[in-house]
Tab-separated table of C-alpha atoms and ligand atoms in Angstrom:
chain	number	residue	atom	x	y	z
A	1434	UNK	CA	28.080	-29.767	25.998
A	1435	UNK	CA	24.901	-31.272	24.491
A	1436	UNK	CA	24.939	-33.071	21.105
A	1437	UNK	CA	24.796	-30.790	18.090
A	1438	UNK	CA	21.527	-30.444	16.259
A	1439	UNK	CA	21.664	-30.708	12.509
A	1440	UNK	CA	19.972	-28.036	10.367
A	1441	UNK	CA	19.732	-28.371	6.613
A	1442	UNK	CA	19.352	-25.220	4.491
A	1443	UNK	CA	17.900	-25.783	1.021
A	1444	UNK	CA	17.745	-23.187	-1.731
A	1445	UNK	CA	15.873	-23.626	-4.975
A	1446	UNK	CA	16.276	-22.510	-8.573
A	1447	UNK	CA	18.152	-19.362	-9.588
A	1448	UNK	CA	19.190	-18.503	-6.036
A	1449	UNK	CA	22.765	-19.326	-7.092
A	1450	UNK	CA	22.458	-16.080	-9.129
A	1451	UNK	CA	21.871	-13.880	-6.069
A	1452	UNK	CA	23.894	-10.694	-6.017
A	1453	UNK	CA	24.334	-10.734	-9.783
A	1454	UNK	CA	20.960	-9.329	-10.911
A	1455	UNK	CA	17.847	-7.662	-9.442
A	1456	UNK	CA	19.535	-6.359	-6.232
A	1457	UNK	CA	16.513	-4.076	-5.723
A	1458	UNK	CA	14.413	-7.193	-5.069
A	1459	UNK	CA	16.861	-9.746	-3.672
A	1460	UNK	CA	19.709	-7.631	-2.244
A	1461	UNK	CA	23.372	-7.546	-3.185
A	1462	UNK	CA	24.689	-10.506	-1.186
A	1463	UNK	CA	25.589	-13.687	-3.017
A	1464	UNK	CA	24.308	-17.059	-1.838
A	1465	UNK	CA	27.858	-17.853	-0.686
A	1466	UNK	CA	27.848	-14.674	1.442
A	1467	UNK	CA	24.551	-15.697	3.028
A	1468	UNK	CA	25.658	-19.270	3.749
A	1469	UNK	CA	29.013	-18.109	5.128
A	1470	UNK	CA	27.308	-15.769	7.566
A	1471	UNK	CA	24.728	-18.437	8.483
A	1472	UNK	CA	27.504	-20.964	9.127
A	1473	UNK	CA	29.126	-18.520	11.564
A	1474	UNK	CA	25.765	-18.040	13.313
A	1475	UNK	CA	25.271	-21.817	13.473
A	1476	UNK	CA	28.667	-22.304	15.096
A	1477	UNK	CA	27.724	-19.876	17.869
A	1478	UNK	CA	24.454	-21.758	18.362
A	1479	UNK	CA	26.240	-25.138	18.502
A	1480	UNK	CA	24.391	-26.276	15.372
A	1481	UNK	CA	25.792	-28.281	12.489
A	1482	UNK	CA	24.684	-26.566	9.284
A	1483	UNK	CA	24.497	-28.218	5.886
A	1484	UNK	CA	23.540	-26.429	2.699
A	1485	UNK	CA	22.193	-27.581	-0.641
A	1486	UNK	CA	21.179	-25.543	-3.683
A	1487	UNK	CA	19.828	-26.867	-6.938
A	1488	UNK	CA	18.031	-25.609	-9.998
A	1489	UNK	CA	16.436	-29.038	-10.554
A	1490	UNK	CA	13.231	-30.101	-8.822
A	1491	UNK	CA	14.215	-33.798	-8.678
A	1492	UNK	CA	17.547	-32.948	-7.007
A	1493	UNK	CA	15.783	-30.891	-4.367
A	1494	UNK	CA	13.410	-33.803	-3.750
A	1495	UNK	CA	16.308	-36.304	-3.470
A	1496	UNK	CA	18.072	-34.045	-0.958
A	1497	UNK	CA	14.882	-33.701	1.092
A	1498	UNK	CA	14.567	-37.526	1.147
A	1499	UNK	CA	18.174	-37.810	2.362
A	1500	UNK	CA	17.280	-35.602	5.316
A	1501	UNK	CA	15.010	-38.344	6.709
A	1502	UNK	CA	16.330	-39.327	10.175
A	1503	UNK	CA	19.401	-37.199	9.467
A	1504	UNK	CA	18.372	-33.553	9.797
A	1505	UNK	CA	16.612	-32.173	12.868
A	1506	UNK	CA	15.262	-29.155	11.049
A	1507	UNK	CA	15.087	-27.732	7.517
A	1508	UNK	CA	15.141	-24.113	6.391
A	1509	UNK	CA	13.975	-23.970	2.798
A	1510	UNK	CA	13.644	-21.269	0.185
A	1511	UNK	CA	12.077	-23.244	-2.665
A	1512	UNK	CA	12.197	-20.128	-4.904
A	1513	UNK	CA	9.786	-20.438	-7.867
A	1514	UNK	CA	8.893	-24.037	-6.869
A	1515	UNK	CA	7.104	-22.485	-3.875
A	1516	UNK	CA	4.292	-21.571	-6.238
A	1517	UNK	CA	4.204	-24.697	-8.392
A	1518	UNK	CA	5.511	-27.814	-6.696
A	1519	UNK	CA	3.172	-30.357	-5.156
A	1520	UNK	CA	6.152	-32.744	-5.462
A	1521	UNK	CA	8.317	-30.723	-3.062
A	1522	UNK	CA	5.365	-30.452	-0.665
A	1523	UNK	CA	4.928	-34.240	-0.771
A	1524	UNK	CA	8.672	-34.796	-0.271
A	1525	UNK	CA	8.617	-32.645	2.870
A	1526	UNK	CA	5.536	-34.471	4.137
A	1527	UNK	CA	7.248	-37.819	3.493
A	1528	UNK	CA	10.182	-37.179	5.850
A	1529	UNK	CA	8.487	-35.699	8.902
A	1530	UNK	CA	11.265	-33.165	9.565
A	1531	UNK	CA	9.955	-29.761	10.721
A	1532	UNK	CA	10.783	-26.830	8.457
A	1533	UNK	CA	10.616	-23.066	8.050
A	1534	UNK	CA	9.884	-21.539	4.657
A	1535	UNK	CA	11.988	-18.463	3.903
A	1536	UNK	CA	11.763	-15.894	1.113
A	1537	UNK	CA	14.051	-12.939	0.611
A	1538	UNK	CA	11.295	-10.781	-0.856
A	1539	UNK	CA	7.806	-10.169	0.469
A	1540	UNK	CA	5.978	-12.523	-1.874
A	1541	UNK	CA	2.628	-11.003	-0.812
A	1542	UNK	CA	3.534	-7.559	-2.142
A	1543	UNK	CA	4.536	-8.947	-5.541
A	1544	UNK	CA	2.668	-10.478	-8.489
A	1545	UNK	CA	-0.500	-12.421	-7.563
A	1546	UNK	CA	1.043	-15.721	-8.763
A	1547	UNK	CA	3.611	-15.430	-5.931
A	1548	UNK	CA	0.961	-15.079	-3.217
A	1549	UNK	CA	0.205	-18.785	-3.004
A	1550	UNK	CA	2.686	-21.250	-1.537
A	1551	UNK	CA	2.328	-25.030	-1.672
A	1552	UNK	CA	4.370	-25.231	1.549
A	1553	UNK	CA	3.170	-22.547	3.962
A	1554	UNK	CA	0.324	-24.527	5.525
A	1555	UNK	CA	2.630	-27.420	6.413
A	1556	UNK	CA	5.571	-25.252	7.571
A	1557	UNK	CA	6.303	-24.546	11.240
A	1558	UNK	CA	6.657	-20.929	10.193
A	1559	UNK	CA	7.155	-18.622	7.229
A	1560	UNK	CA	9.519	-15.645	6.982
A	1561	UNK	CA	9.432	-13.323	3.999
A	1562	UNK	CA	10.485	-9.815	3.097
A	1563	UNK	CA	13.510	-9.528	5.389
A	1564	UNK	CA	16.154	-10.215	2.746
A	1565	UNK	CA	19.114	-12.391	3.775
A	1566	UNK	CA	18.352	-11.626	7.438
A	1567	UNK	CA	15.340	-13.933	7.083
A	1568	UNK	CA	17.653	-16.977	7.000
A	1569	UNK	CA	19.373	-15.853	10.213
A	1570	UNK	CA	15.996	-15.250	11.854
A	1571	UNK	CA	14.882	-18.736	10.820
A	1572	UNK	CA	18.066	-20.307	12.182
A	1573	UNK	CA	17.705	-18.504	15.520
A	1574	UNK	CA	14.082	-19.620	15.821
A	1575	UNK	CA	14.962	-23.208	14.824
A	1576	UNK	CA	17.719	-23.281	17.464
A	1577	UNK	CA	15.226	-22.185	20.133
A	1578	UNK	CA	12.657	-24.750	19.055
A	1579	UNK	CA	15.237	-27.561	18.999
A	1580	UNK	CA	16.576	-26.577	22.425
A	1581	UNK	CA	13.031	-26.628	23.850
A	1582	UNK	CA	12.229	-30.044	22.380
A	1583	UNK	CA	15.720	-31.467	23.032
B	2809	LIG	O1	11.896	-13.974	-2.475
B	2809	LIG	C1	12.328	-15.127	-2.593
B	2809	LIG	O2	13.204	-15.594	-1.880
B	2809	LIG	C2	11.769	-16.008	-3.712
B	2809	LIG	O3	11.684	-17.352	-3.214
B	2809	LIG	C3	12.769	-15.925	-4.849
B	2809	LIG	C4	12.319	-16.640	-6.126
B	2809	LIG	C5	10.901	-16.248	-6.497
B	2809	LIG	O4	10.463	-17.027	-7.599
B	2809	LIG	C6	9.925	-16.396	-5.355
B	2809	LIG	O5	8.655	-15.951	-5.766
B	2809	LIG	C7	10.383	-15.601	-4.157
B	2809	LIG	C8	13.228	-16.307	-7.297
B	2809	LIG	C9	14.692	-16.500	-7.084
B	2809	LIG	C10	15.397	-15.872	-8.247
B	2809	LIG	O6	16.643	-15.432	-7.841
B	2809	LIG	C11	17.269	-14.510	-8.623
B	2809	LIG	C12	18.561	-14.203	-8.259
B	2809	LIG	C13	19.256	-13.260	-8.971
B	2809	LIG	C14	18.669	-12.635	-10.045
B	2809	LIG	C15	17.387	-12.940	-10.404
B	2809	LIG	C16	16.691	-13.883	-9.690
């Protein structure tokens, strides 16, 4: 069997509250539910999955830095920092690890301030509006990409 690829999943502020409020927008699954299901998917794909969630911008940046030469791929839902954070954009640019941007909701059908992302133009791909399934779609696509590039 080939060596396991390492995928890091990062979730930004307030996503630790998933399932508790606004299920009409974000669904009823908790973040733990999503990560549990993603971990099972990763096992089947022979991928080592690590997860990090924080409500603090500097902690997200530190974790991105740690991924340098450690993670093969990142799946990130930066939550509200998507629309505000040049610092998270710069952190991702500083490590040269490819990433997918994921959003539970369709940010383009919501308030105008959610339409712009500081990350989309530097992401390998963007998935939004598929709810928790978006993370699984991103993982499947990352696995394919990693297998192609070896
Ligand atoms: O749709 C997404 O995944 C978002 O990244 C979620 C962010 C939002 O600021 C982005 O525009 C789109 C917000 C996450 C807030 O999570 C909550 C969880 C439970 C209850 C309320 C908010």
